[in-house]
Amino acid sequence: MALRNAASFLGQRLVGAAELGISAAKSGAGEALTNAFVTDGVRHASNQAVKQRIRAIKNIGKITKAMKMVAASKMKNAQVAVEQSRGIVNPFVRLFGDHPGVEGKAGVTVAVTSDRGLCGGLNSNITKYTRALLKLDTATAGEAASTKLVSIGDKGRSQLMRAEGRLFSYAIADTYKVRVTFAQASLIAEELLKNNPEVVKVMFNKFRSAISFKPTLATVLTPETLEKQLTEPTGNRLDAYEIEATHERSDVMRDLAEFQLAATLYNAMLENNCSEHASRMSAMENSTKSAGEMLGKLTLEYNRKRQATITTELIEIIAGASALMDA
Amino acid sequence: MSLQISILTPERPFWNGQADEIILPTETGEMGVLKNHAPIITGLDVGAMLIRGGQATGSKDEWNSYAIMGGFALVKQNQVTILANEAVSAENINPEEAKEAFEIAKVNLEKAEGVKEKVEANFAYKRAKARYQVVKVLKKI
């Protein structure tokens, strides 16, 4: 008799505790969660499904963390090369000047992008600026303008082909598989100058620091335009030099302009490469953080569900036991 | 101490310093630049560049040599800017290797047939010759 009373008393206390528990959870942050259990009509995941999701997110977190570390180390290597390659671009700029406002009827615009994705908003940024530049060109030079669009990197190709398909000329891919060399840049420069464009504009991400990369435009004039610029009364420093060569001055100028284009391209590709790694590093860092947060929330839900199941089972057992006692 | 020289390659700024005299391997032959030279732009062939005096070497009369694989040179107001495709310092070249490479390149040049092979062999020959010359200069002077 005393046992029976004790059992039913215990059962009541447990039921009361369970109710307390559920109401506490309700009033806490997990209100939505418990509502999901308690009010039905909502299809909620079974605990098994939640467990699988937890495992999947944990794996993703590990992968993004590894990618971040790889990107960080690659960026460190690339940074050294970038800073050293900047040295040669300056004398050219000092000599020839940088004329972003040059209007040319037949120019070539080069968009330097990455080959692989998961690097943040880098490539879409370049695409955005390149499209704006092209609009500006057609606005100033009129319909006669025939700017050719070239993209270095697969991501640029897919985005620009969709956006500006008719202007798109060709794409150069797989440049970053092995380290970028000056020979590669020279080859690309030669290819770009094949049809005698008037001006070559290169759009790339300049690596300012590990968190800052700005889309930059480098303008390189081809020999013919250069001559035109020099003979104008703006008085260019180039006239101060005497050119000594076996061939004519125009040959030397053409070689010099090609060299400038190759050096600028080399620098642009290196800078973009370094920016890509830095951007990927920060994107993966954010991804890992989000994965961690999601993991926390899911683990909480899983545990709550587990504890609720246990409590429910206990209540059933006690209720069953007390019913037996009463009978 | 009168010329300010900077040698730049696409990969990195190769060398910055001062010197008294510099001899450039231009396409028209060797050209010497002293203080107060007239402003000039010239193309450089694959060859040896010699620098005398200043920070390049200890004393005023010693020559230091570098192999330049083509490029350009800008001279203005005692400032010499060399833009080279590639530059190698004499100290970084192994003499025996350079000599061997030179001999092999010479043989290959004579054996080469067909335009493409000839052009490649010629280029390799000029490069090997420049490196060998640079090492020879260092040992002789």
Short mmCIF file of C-alpha atoms in Angstrom, two decimals:
data_model
loop_
_atom_site.label_atom_id
_atom_site.label_comp_id
_atom_site.label_asym_id
_atom_site.label_seq_id
_atom_site.Cartn_x
_atom_site.Cartn_y
_atom_site.Cartn_z
CA MET A 1 0.00 0.00 0.00
CA ALA A 2 2.74 2.40 0.99
CA LEU A 3 4.66 1.29 -2.09
CA ARG A 4 1.66 1.94 -4.32
CA ASN A 5 1.24 5.38 -2.89
CA ALA A 6 4.92 6.11 -3.27
CA ALA A 7 4.88 4.93 -6.92
CA SER A 8 1.89 7.07 -7.87
CA PHE A 9 3.35 10.01 -6.02
CA LEU A 10 6.64 9.51 -7.89
CA GLY A 11 4.75 9.27 -11.15
CA GLN A 12 2.94 12.52 -10.50
CA ARG A 13 6.15 14.22 -9.61
CA LEU A 14 7.80 12.99 -12.79
CA VAL A 15 4.90 14.07 -14.95
CA GLY A 16 4.99 17.44 -13.22
CA ALA A 17 8.72 17.69 -13.83
CA ALA A 18 8.28 16.80 -17.47
CA GLU A 19 5.66 19.48 -17.89
CA LEU A 20 7.91 21.94 -16.16
CA GLY A 21 10.72 20.93 -18.44
CA ILE A 22 8.70 21.40 -21.56
CA SER A 23 7.34 24.75 -20.47
CA ALA A 24 10.83 25.92 -19.54
CA ALA A 25 12.06 24.99 -22.97
CA LYS A 26 9.12 26.74 -24.49
CA SER A 27 9.82 29.96 -22.70
CA GLY A 28 13.48 29.77 -23.54
CA ALA A 29 15.18 30.19 -26.88
CA GLY A 30 13.94 26.87 -28.10
CA GLU A 31 10.37 27.95 -28.35
CA ALA A 32 10.15 27.43 -32.06
CA LEU A 33 11.80 24.06 -31.69
CA THR A 34 9.45 22.76 -29.05
CA ASN A 35 6.48 24.14 -30.89
CA ALA A 36 7.63 22.07 -33.74
CA PHE A 37 7.54 18.95 -31.59
CA VAL A 38 4.43 19.77 -29.68
CA THR A 39 2.17 21.20 -32.35
CA ASP A 40 1.92 18.78 -35.14
CA GLY A 41 1.10 19.38 -38.73
CA VAL A 42 4.71 20.40 -39.13
CA ARG A 43 6.88 17.72 -40.60
CA HIS A 44 9.94 17.71 -38.43
CA ALA A 45 13.06 15.73 -38.92
CA SER A 46 13.52 12.51 -37.06
CA ASN A 47 16.45 12.35 -34.76
CA GLN A 48 18.25 10.10 -37.19
CA ALA A 49 18.01 12.73 -39.92
CA VAL A 50 19.32 15.42 -37.58
CA LYS A 51 22.23 13.20 -36.65
CA GLN A 52 23.09 12.72 -40.32
CA ARG A 53 22.89 16.43 -40.93
CA ILE A 54 25.21 17.06 -38.00
CA ARG A 55 27.74 14.66 -39.46
CA ALA A 56 27.53 16.25 -42.89
CA ILE A 57 28.02 19.76 -41.55
CA LYS A 58 30.96 18.66 -39.43
CA ASN A 59 32.63 17.28 -42.55
CA ILE A 60 31.98 20.44 -44.50
CA GLY A 61 33.47 22.45 -41.65
CA LYS A 62 36.61 20.32 -41.77
CA ILE A 63 36.93 20.72 -45.52
CA THR A 64 36.52 24.47 -45.50
CA LYS A 65 39.01 24.77 -42.67
CA ALA A 66 41.57 22.81 -44.67
CA MET A 67 40.88 24.90 -47.76
CA LYS A 68 41.42 28.04 -45.75
CA MET A 69 44.82 26.86 -44.55
CA VAL A 70 45.87 25.85 -48.05
CA ALA A 71 44.79 29.21 -49.41
CA ALA A 72 46.65 31.01 -46.64
CA SER A 73 49.92 29.27 -47.40
CA LYS A 74 49.51 29.78 -51.15
CA MET A 75 48.81 33.44 -50.56
CA LYS A 76 52.00 33.83 -48.57
CA ASN A 77 54.06 32.44 -51.41
CA ALA A 78 52.24 34.48 -54.01
CA GLN A 79 52.62 37.68 -52.01
CA VAL A 80 56.37 37.62 -52.27
CA ALA A 81 56.25 37.18 -56.04
CA VAL A 82 53.68 39.95 -56.42
CA GLU A 83 55.64 42.55 -54.53
CA GLN A 84 58.74 41.81 -56.54
CA SER A 85 56.98 41.93 -59.87
CA ARG A 86 55.66 45.41 -59.21
CA GLY A 87 59.11 46.90 -59.61
CA ILE A 88 59.27 46.67 -63.37
CA VAL A 89 55.90 48.23 -64.08
CA ASN A 90 56.82 51.57 -62.55
CA PRO A 91 59.51 52.70 -65.02
CA PHE A 92 57.09 52.04 -67.86
CA VAL A 93 54.40 54.09 -66.23
CA ARG A 94 56.93 56.85 -65.57
CA LEU A 95 58.03 56.76 -69.17
CA PHE A 96 54.79 56.34 -71.06
CA GLY A 97 52.28 57.52 -68.53
CA ASP A 98 49.00 55.83 -67.75
CA HIS A 99 46.14 57.04 -69.92
CA PRO A 100 42.92 55.40 -68.89
CA GLY A 101 40.97 58.01 -70.77
CA VAL A 102 42.37 57.08 -74.15
CA GLU A 103 39.61 56.52 -76.64
CA GLY A 104 40.30 53.98 -79.23
CA LYS A 105 38.08 52.62 -81.93
CA ALA A 106 39.55 49.17 -81.93
CA GLY A 107 40.73 48.17 -78.53
CA VAL A 108 41.14 45.01 -76.57
CA THR A 109 39.85 44.64 -73.05
CA VAL A 110 41.30 41.86 -70.97
CA ALA A 111 39.55 40.62 -67.84
CA VAL A 112 41.82 38.66 -65.53
CA THR A 113 39.86 36.15 -63.46
CA SER A 114 40.47 32.91 -61.67
CA ASP A 115 40.04 29.39 -62.94
CA ARG A 116 38.35 27.96 -59.90
CA GLY A 117 35.47 29.17 -57.79
CA LEU A 118 34.78 29.40 -54.06
CA CYS A 119 36.77 32.61 -53.90
CA GLY A 120 34.20 35.11 -52.76
CA GLY A 121 32.93 37.92 -54.93
CA LEU A 122 36.18 38.39 -56.82
CA ASN A 123 35.18 37.28 -60.28
CA SER A 124 31.73 38.82 -60.28
CA ASN A 125 33.36 42.09 -59.26
CA ILE A 126 35.63 41.98 -62.27
CA THR A 127 32.73 41.10 -64.54
CA LYS A 128 30.74 44.02 -63.19
CA TYR A 129 33.54 46.51 -63.76
CA THR A 130 34.38 45.12 -67.18
CA ARG A 131 30.81 45.48 -68.33
CA ALA A 132 30.74 49.04 -67.05
CA LEU A 133 33.97 49.76 -68.92
CA LEU A 134 32.58 48.34 -72.13
CA LYS A 135 29.44 50.45 -71.79
CA LEU A 136 31.63 53.50 -71.27
CA ASP A 137 33.64 52.66 -74.37
CA THR A 138 30.62 52.30 -76.60
CA ALA A 139 29.22 55.49 -75.12
CA THR A 140 32.27 57.59 -75.89
CA ALA A 141 33.46 56.07 -79.13
CA GLY A 142 30.06 55.44 -80.57
CA GLU A 143 28.79 52.50 -82.53
CA ALA A 144 31.95 52.28 -84.60
CA ALA A 145 33.76 51.02 -81.55
CA SER A 146 34.77 47.43 -81.81
CA THR A 147 36.27 46.43 -78.55
CA LYS A 148 37.30 42.85 -78.32
CA LEU A 149 36.86 41.10 -75.04
CA VAL A 150 39.36 38.56 -73.84
CA SER A 151 39.23 36.72 -70.57
CA ILE A 152 42.06 35.04 -68.76
CA GLY A 153 40.56 32.38 -66.53
CA ASP A 154 37.55 30.10 -66.75
CA LYS A 155 35.30 31.99 -64.40
CA GLY A 156 35.53 35.12 -66.47
CA ARG A 157 34.76 33.19 -69.60
CA SER A 158 31.52 31.73 -68.31
CA GLN A 159 30.31 34.99 -66.81
CA LEU A 160 31.29 37.29 -69.65
CA MET A 161 30.10 35.01 -72.40
CA ARG A 162 26.68 35.13 -70.87
CA ALA A 163 26.77 38.87 -70.34
CA GLU A 164 28.53 40.26 -73.40
CA GLY A 165 28.50 37.37 -75.81
CA ARG A 166 28.82 39.35 -79.03
CA LEU A 167 31.96 41.18 -77.98
CA PHE A 168 33.63 38.12 -76.59
CA SER A 169 36.66 37.09 -78.54
CA TYR A 170 38.49 34.27 -76.81
CA ALA A 171 39.50 33.00 -73.43
CA ILE A 172 42.77 31.82 -72.04
CA ALA A 173 42.45 29.12 -69.43
CA ASP A 174 44.64 26.97 -67.24
CA THR A 175 47.18 29.69 -66.71
CA TYR A 176 47.55 29.03 -63.04
CA LYS A 177 48.13 25.29 -63.16
CA VAL A 178 51.85 25.81 -62.97
CA ARG A 179 53.30 29.03 -61.66
CA VAL A 180 52.78 31.97 -63.93
CA THR A 181 55.95 32.78 -65.88
CA PHE A 182 56.99 35.82 -67.85
CA ALA A 183 57.22 33.65 -70.94
CA GLN A 184 53.50 32.90 -70.63
CA ALA A 185 52.72 36.57 -70.26
CA SER A 186 54.82 37.38 -73.34
CA LEU A 187 52.94 34.80 -75.36
CA ILE A 188 49.60 36.22 -74.32
CA ALA A 189 50.82 39.74 -75.08
CA GLU A 190 51.89 38.69 -78.55
CA GLU A 191 48.51 37.11 -79.15
CA LEU A 192 46.70 40.23 -77.99
CA LEU A 193 48.66 42.51 -80.30
CA LYS A 194 48.09 40.36 -83.37
CA ASN A 195 45.39 42.46 -84.97
CA ASN A 196 46.95 45.81 -84.14
CA PRO A 197 44.53 47.16 -81.60
CA GLU A 198 44.90 50.73 -80.51
CA VAL A 199 44.81 50.26 -76.79
CA VAL A 200 44.86 47.34 -74.43
CA LYS A 201 43.01 47.63 -71.14
CA VAL A 202 43.65 45.09 -68.46
CA MET A 203 41.19 44.67 -65.61
CA PHE A 204 42.43 42.75 -62.60
CA ASN A 205 42.24 42.65 -58.81
CA LYS A 206 45.14 44.45 -57.25
CA PHE A 207 46.35 42.86 -54.07
CA ARG A 208 46.48 45.58 -51.42
CA SER A 209 46.48 43.41 -48.33
CA ALA A 210 45.11 40.13 -47.06
CA ILE A 211 41.67 41.65 -46.74
CA SER A 212 41.67 44.26 -49.46
CA PHE A 213 41.76 43.66 -53.20
CA LYS A 214 40.56 46.37 -55.51
CA PRO A 215 39.65 45.98 -59.17
CA THR A 216 42.23 47.98 -61.07
CA LEU A 217 42.51 49.06 -64.67
CA ALA A 218 45.86 49.18 -66.39
CA THR A 219 45.99 50.85 -69.78
CA VAL A 220 48.76 49.98 -72.19
CA LEU A 221 49.11 51.86 -75.44
CA THR A 222 50.20 50.08 -78.55
CA PRO A 223 52.98 51.54 -80.69
CA GLU A 224 50.77 53.41 -83.14
CA THR A 225 48.75 55.12 -80.45
CA LEU A 226 51.94 55.82 -78.59
CA GLU A 227 53.38 57.68 -81.54
CA LYS A 228 50.20 59.68 -81.84
CA GLN A 229 50.32 60.59 -78.18
CA LEU A 230 53.93 61.61 -78.40
CA THR A 231 53.60 63.87 -81.40
CA GLU A 232 50.80 65.79 -79.79
CA PRO A 233 51.75 69.05 -78.14
CA THR A 234 51.30 67.62 -74.66
CA GLY A 235 55.04 67.29 -74.63
CA ASN A 236 55.84 63.80 -73.55
CA ARG A 237 59.00 62.85 -71.77
CA LEU A 238 59.77 60.33 -74.46
CA ASP A 239 60.99 63.03 -76.80
CA ALA A 240 63.77 63.86 -74.43
CA TYR A 241 65.34 60.53 -75.25
CA GLU A 242 67.34 59.80 -78.31
CA ILE A 243 66.74 56.38 -79.68
CA GLU A 244 69.74 54.47 -80.81
CA ALA A 245 69.14 51.37 -82.82
CA THR A 246 70.00 49.60 -86.01
CA HIS A 247 66.38 49.52 -87.05
CA GLU A 248 64.07 52.44 -87.15
CA ARG A 249 62.62 54.10 -84.16
CA SER A 250 59.24 52.49 -84.78
CA ASP A 251 60.70 49.01 -84.39
CA VAL A 252 62.27 49.87 -81.08
CA MET A 253 59.02 51.46 -79.93
CA ARG A 254 57.06 48.40 -80.94
CA ASP A 255 59.39 46.14 -79.01
CA LEU A 256 59.23 48.42 -76.04
CA ALA A 257 55.42 48.54 -76.12
CA GLU A 258 55.25 44.75 -76.35
CA PHE A 259 57.59 44.47 -73.42
CA GLN A 260 55.44 46.86 -71.45
CA LEU A 261 52.32 44.87 -72.23
CA ALA A 262 53.99 41.61 -71.24
CA ALA A 263 55.30 43.04 -67.98
CA THR A 264 51.92 44.60 -67.15
CA LEU A 265 50.13 41.33 -67.90
CA TYR A 266 52.58 39.36 -65.80
CA ASN A 267 52.04 41.70 -62.89
CA ALA A 268 48.26 41.64 -63.38
CA MET A 269 48.10 37.84 -63.39
CA LEU A 270 50.24 37.56 -60.30
CA GLU A 271 48.22 40.16 -58.43
CA ASN A 272 44.96 38.50 -59.37
CA ASN A 273 46.29 35.12 -58.34
CA CYS A 274 47.30 36.44 -54.94
CA SER A 275 43.97 38.23 -54.51
CA GLU A 276 42.18 34.99 -55.39
CA HIS A 277 43.95 33.11 -52.63
CA ALA A 278 43.32 35.84 -50.09
CA SER A 279 39.64 36.03 -51.03
CA ARG A 280 39.28 32.26 -50.86
CA MET A 281 40.90 32.31 -47.44
CA SER A 282 38.35 34.77 -46.07
CA ALA A 283 35.43 33.03 -47.80
CA MET A 284 36.42 29.69 -46.31
CA GLU A 285 36.89 31.28 -42.91
CA ASN A 286 33.33 32.62 -43.03
CA SER A 287 32.09 29.27 -44.20
CA THR A 288 33.77 27.47 -41.32
CA LYS A 289 32.31 29.92 -38.85
CA SER A 290 28.81 29.46 -40.27
CA ALA A 291 29.23 25.71 -40.19
CA GLY A 292 30.24 25.94 -36.54
CA GLU A 293 27.16 27.99 -35.68
CA MET A 294 24.86 25.65 -37.56
CA LEU A 295 26.47 22.73 -35.80
CA GLY A 296 25.81 24.29 -32.41
CA LYS A 297 22.13 24.87 -33.16
CA LEU A 298 21.62 21.40 -34.56
CA THR A 299 23.39 19.72 -31.64
CA LEU A 300 21.13 21.60 -29.27
CA GLU A 301 18.05 20.44 -31.13
CA TYR A 302 19.32 16.89 -31.22
CA ASN A 303 19.97 16.80 -27.51
CA ARG A 304 16.64 18.36 -26.63
CA LYS A 305 14.85 15.81 -28.77
CA ARG A 306 16.81 13.00 -27.24
CA GLN A 307 16.03 14.16 -23.72
CA ALA A 308 12.37 14.65 -24.58
CA THR A 309 12.22 11.08 -25.89
CA ILE A 310 13.78 9.76 -22.72
CA THR A 311 11.41 11.76 -20.55
CA THR A 312 8.42 10.54 -22.52
CA GLU A 313 9.53 6.96 -22.11
CA LEU A 314 10.02 7.44 -18.39
CA ILE A 315 6.54 8.92 -18.03
CA GLU A 316 5.02 6.01 -19.91
CA ILE A 317 6.81 3.54 -17.70
CA ILE A 318 5.80 5.27 -14.49
CA ALA A 319 2.23 5.74 -15.65
CA GLY A 320 2.10 2.10 -16.63
CA ALA A 321 3.55 1.04 -13.28
CA SER A 322 1.17 3.21 -11.28
CA ALA A 323 -1.80 1.96 -13.33
CA LEU A 324 -0.73 -1.59 -12.52
CA MET A 325 -0.47 -0.66 -8.85
CA ASP A 326 -3.92 0.89 -8.78
CA ALA A 327 -5.46 -2.09 -10.42
CA MET B 1 79.60 57.12 -57.56
CA SER B 2 78.02 59.14 -60.25
CA LEU B 3 75.53 56.85 -61.97
CA GLN B 4 72.40 55.55 -60.28
CA ILE B 5 71.68 52.16 -61.76
CA SER B 6 68.64 49.95 -61.38
CA ILE B 7 68.32 46.60 -63.08
CA LEU B 8 64.72 45.38 -63.21
CA THR B 9 63.36 42.06 -64.37
CA PRO B 10 59.69 41.04 -64.51
CA GLU B 11 60.21 38.66 -61.62
CA ARG B 12 61.90 41.05 -59.27
CA PRO B 13 64.00 44.19 -59.04
CA PHE B 14 67.36 42.63 -59.65
CA TRP B 15 69.80 45.23 -58.40
CA ASN B 16 69.86 48.86 -57.36
CA GLY B 17 73.02 50.77 -56.76
CA GLN B 18 75.59 53.26 -57.84
CA ALA B 19 78.56 52.94 -60.11
CA ASP B 20 81.03 54.94 -62.14
CA GLU B 21 80.70 53.37 -65.54
CA ILE B 22 78.50 50.81 -67.22
CA ILE B 23 78.95 48.95 -70.50
CA LEU B 24 75.75 47.78 -72.18
CA PRO B 25 75.43 45.01 -74.78
CA THR B 26 73.22 46.86 -77.25
CA GLU B 27 72.03 45.55 -80.56
CA THR B 28 74.56 47.76 -82.32
CA GLY B 29 77.47 46.64 -80.20
CA GLU B 30 78.87 47.52 -76.82
CA MET B 31 78.08 50.97 -75.53
CA GLY B 32 79.66 52.62 -72.57
CA VAL B 33 77.84 55.07 -70.37
CA LEU B 34 79.63 57.57 -68.17
CA LYS B 35 78.49 60.47 -66.12
CA ASN B 36 76.35 63.06 -67.92
CA HIS B 37 75.53 60.88 -70.88
CA ALA B 38 72.86 62.16 -73.27
CA PRO B 39 69.38 60.73 -72.71
CA ILE B 40 68.95 57.58 -74.72
CA ILE B 41 66.72 54.55 -75.13
CA THR B 42 68.28 51.48 -76.62
CA GLY B 43 67.46 47.85 -77.04
CA LEU B 44 69.74 45.31 -75.43
CA ASP B 45 70.85 42.08 -76.96
CA VAL B 46 71.62 38.88 -75.09
CA GLY B 47 75.06 39.48 -73.66
CA ALA B 48 77.27 40.58 -70.81
CA MET B 49 76.85 43.89 -69.02
CA LEU B 50 79.78 45.30 -67.09
CA ILE B 51 79.64 47.72 -64.20
CA ARG B 52 82.65 49.45 -62.81
CA GLY B 53 83.14 51.09 -59.49
CA GLY B 54 80.73 52.27 -56.88
CA GLN B 55 78.76 49.87 -54.76
CA ALA B 56 79.01 47.12 -57.35
CA THR B 57 82.56 46.33 -56.43
CA GLY B 58 84.99 47.20 -53.72
CA SER B 59 87.28 49.58 -55.52
CA LYS B 60 86.86 52.07 -58.30
CA ASP B 61 88.63 50.09 -60.96
CA GLU B 62 87.09 46.70 -60.52
CA TRP B 63 84.48 45.42 -62.93
CA ASN B 64 81.46 43.38 -62.07
CA SER B 65 79.53 41.54 -64.75
CA TYR B 66 75.97 40.40 -65.28
CA ALA B 67 74.46 38.33 -68.07
CA ILE B 68 71.43 40.08 -69.57
CA MET B 69 69.03 38.11 -71.73
CA GLY B 70 67.74 40.97 -73.81
CA GLY B 71 65.72 43.99 -72.86
CA PHE B 72 65.96 47.74 -72.90
CA ALA B 73 68.07 50.42 -71.31
CA LEU B 74 66.96 53.96 -70.48
CA VAL B 75 69.57 56.56 -69.67
CA LYS B 76 68.63 60.01 -68.46
CA GLN B 77 70.25 62.50 -66.12
CA ASN B 78 72.72 60.00 -64.67
CA GLN B 79 69.95 57.52 -63.99
CA VAL B 80 70.29 54.22 -65.83
CA THR B 81 67.26 51.93 -65.85
CA ILE B 82 67.77 48.49 -67.34
CA LEU B 83 64.62 46.51 -68.12
CA ALA B 84 65.71 42.96 -68.81
CA ASN B 85 63.87 39.74 -69.54
CA GLU B 86 66.27 37.89 -67.33
CA ALA B 87 69.48 38.77 -65.53
CA VAL B 88 72.09 36.60 -63.89
CA SER B 89 74.96 37.77 -61.74
CA ALA B 90 78.43 36.44 -62.46
CA GLU B 91 78.79 35.09 -58.94
CA ASN B 92 75.80 32.84 -59.40
CA ILE B 93 77.17 31.08 -62.46
CA ASN B 94 79.23 27.95 -62.15
CA PRO B 95 82.26 28.34 -64.48
CA GLU B 96 82.59 24.70 -65.53
CA GLU B 97 78.87 24.36 -66.13
CA ALA B 98 78.84 27.55 -68.17
CA LYS B 99 81.75 26.39 -70.31
CA GLU B 100 80.15 22.99 -70.89
CA ALA B 101 76.81 24.51 -71.76
CA PHE B 102 78.53 26.83 -74.20
CA GLU B 103 80.32 23.98 -75.97
CA ILE B 104 77.14 21.93 -76.19
CA ALA B 105 75.17 24.89 -77.50
CA LYS B 106 77.79 25.54 -80.17
CA VAL B 107 77.64 21.96 -81.35
CA ASN B 108 73.84 22.01 -81.38
CA LEU B 109 73.82 25.17 -83.42
CA GLU B 110 75.96 23.60 -86.12
CA LYS B 111 73.88 20.45 -86.14
CA ALA B 112 70.53 22.21 -86.28
CA GLU B 113 68.39 21.78 -89.37
CA GLY B 114 65.19 23.45 -90.29
CA VAL B 115 64.17 26.97 -89.43
CA LYS B 116 62.59 26.21 -86.08
CA GLU B 117 65.52 24.18 -84.78
CA LYS B 118 67.99 26.74 -86.03
CA VAL B 119 66.20 29.58 -84.28
CA GLU B 120 65.97 27.67 -81.02
CA ALA B 121 69.58 26.57 -81.21
CA ASN B 122 70.67 30.12 -81.96
CA PHE B 123 68.82 31.42 -78.94
CA ALA B 124 70.27 28.76 -76.66
CA TYR B 125 73.72 29.51 -78.08
CA LYS B 126 73.42 33.22 -77.39
CA ARG B 127 72.31 32.58 -73.82
CA ALA B 128 75.11 30.12 -73.13
CA LYS B 129 77.59 32.49 -74.71
CA ALA B 130 76.45 35.39 -72.54
CA ARG B 131 76.80 33.33 -69.38
CA TYR B 132 80.19 32.06 -70.40
CA GLN B 133 81.43 35.52 -71.29
CA VAL B 134 80.31 36.88 -67.97
CA VAL B 135 82.16 34.19 -66.07
CA LYS B 136 85.27 34.72 -68.20
CA VAL B 137 85.25 38.45 -67.52
CA LEU B 138 85.01 37.88 -63.82
CA LYS B 139 87.99 35.62 -63.81
CA LYS B 140 90.15 37.71 -66.11
CA ILE B 141 89.72 41.18 -64.72
#
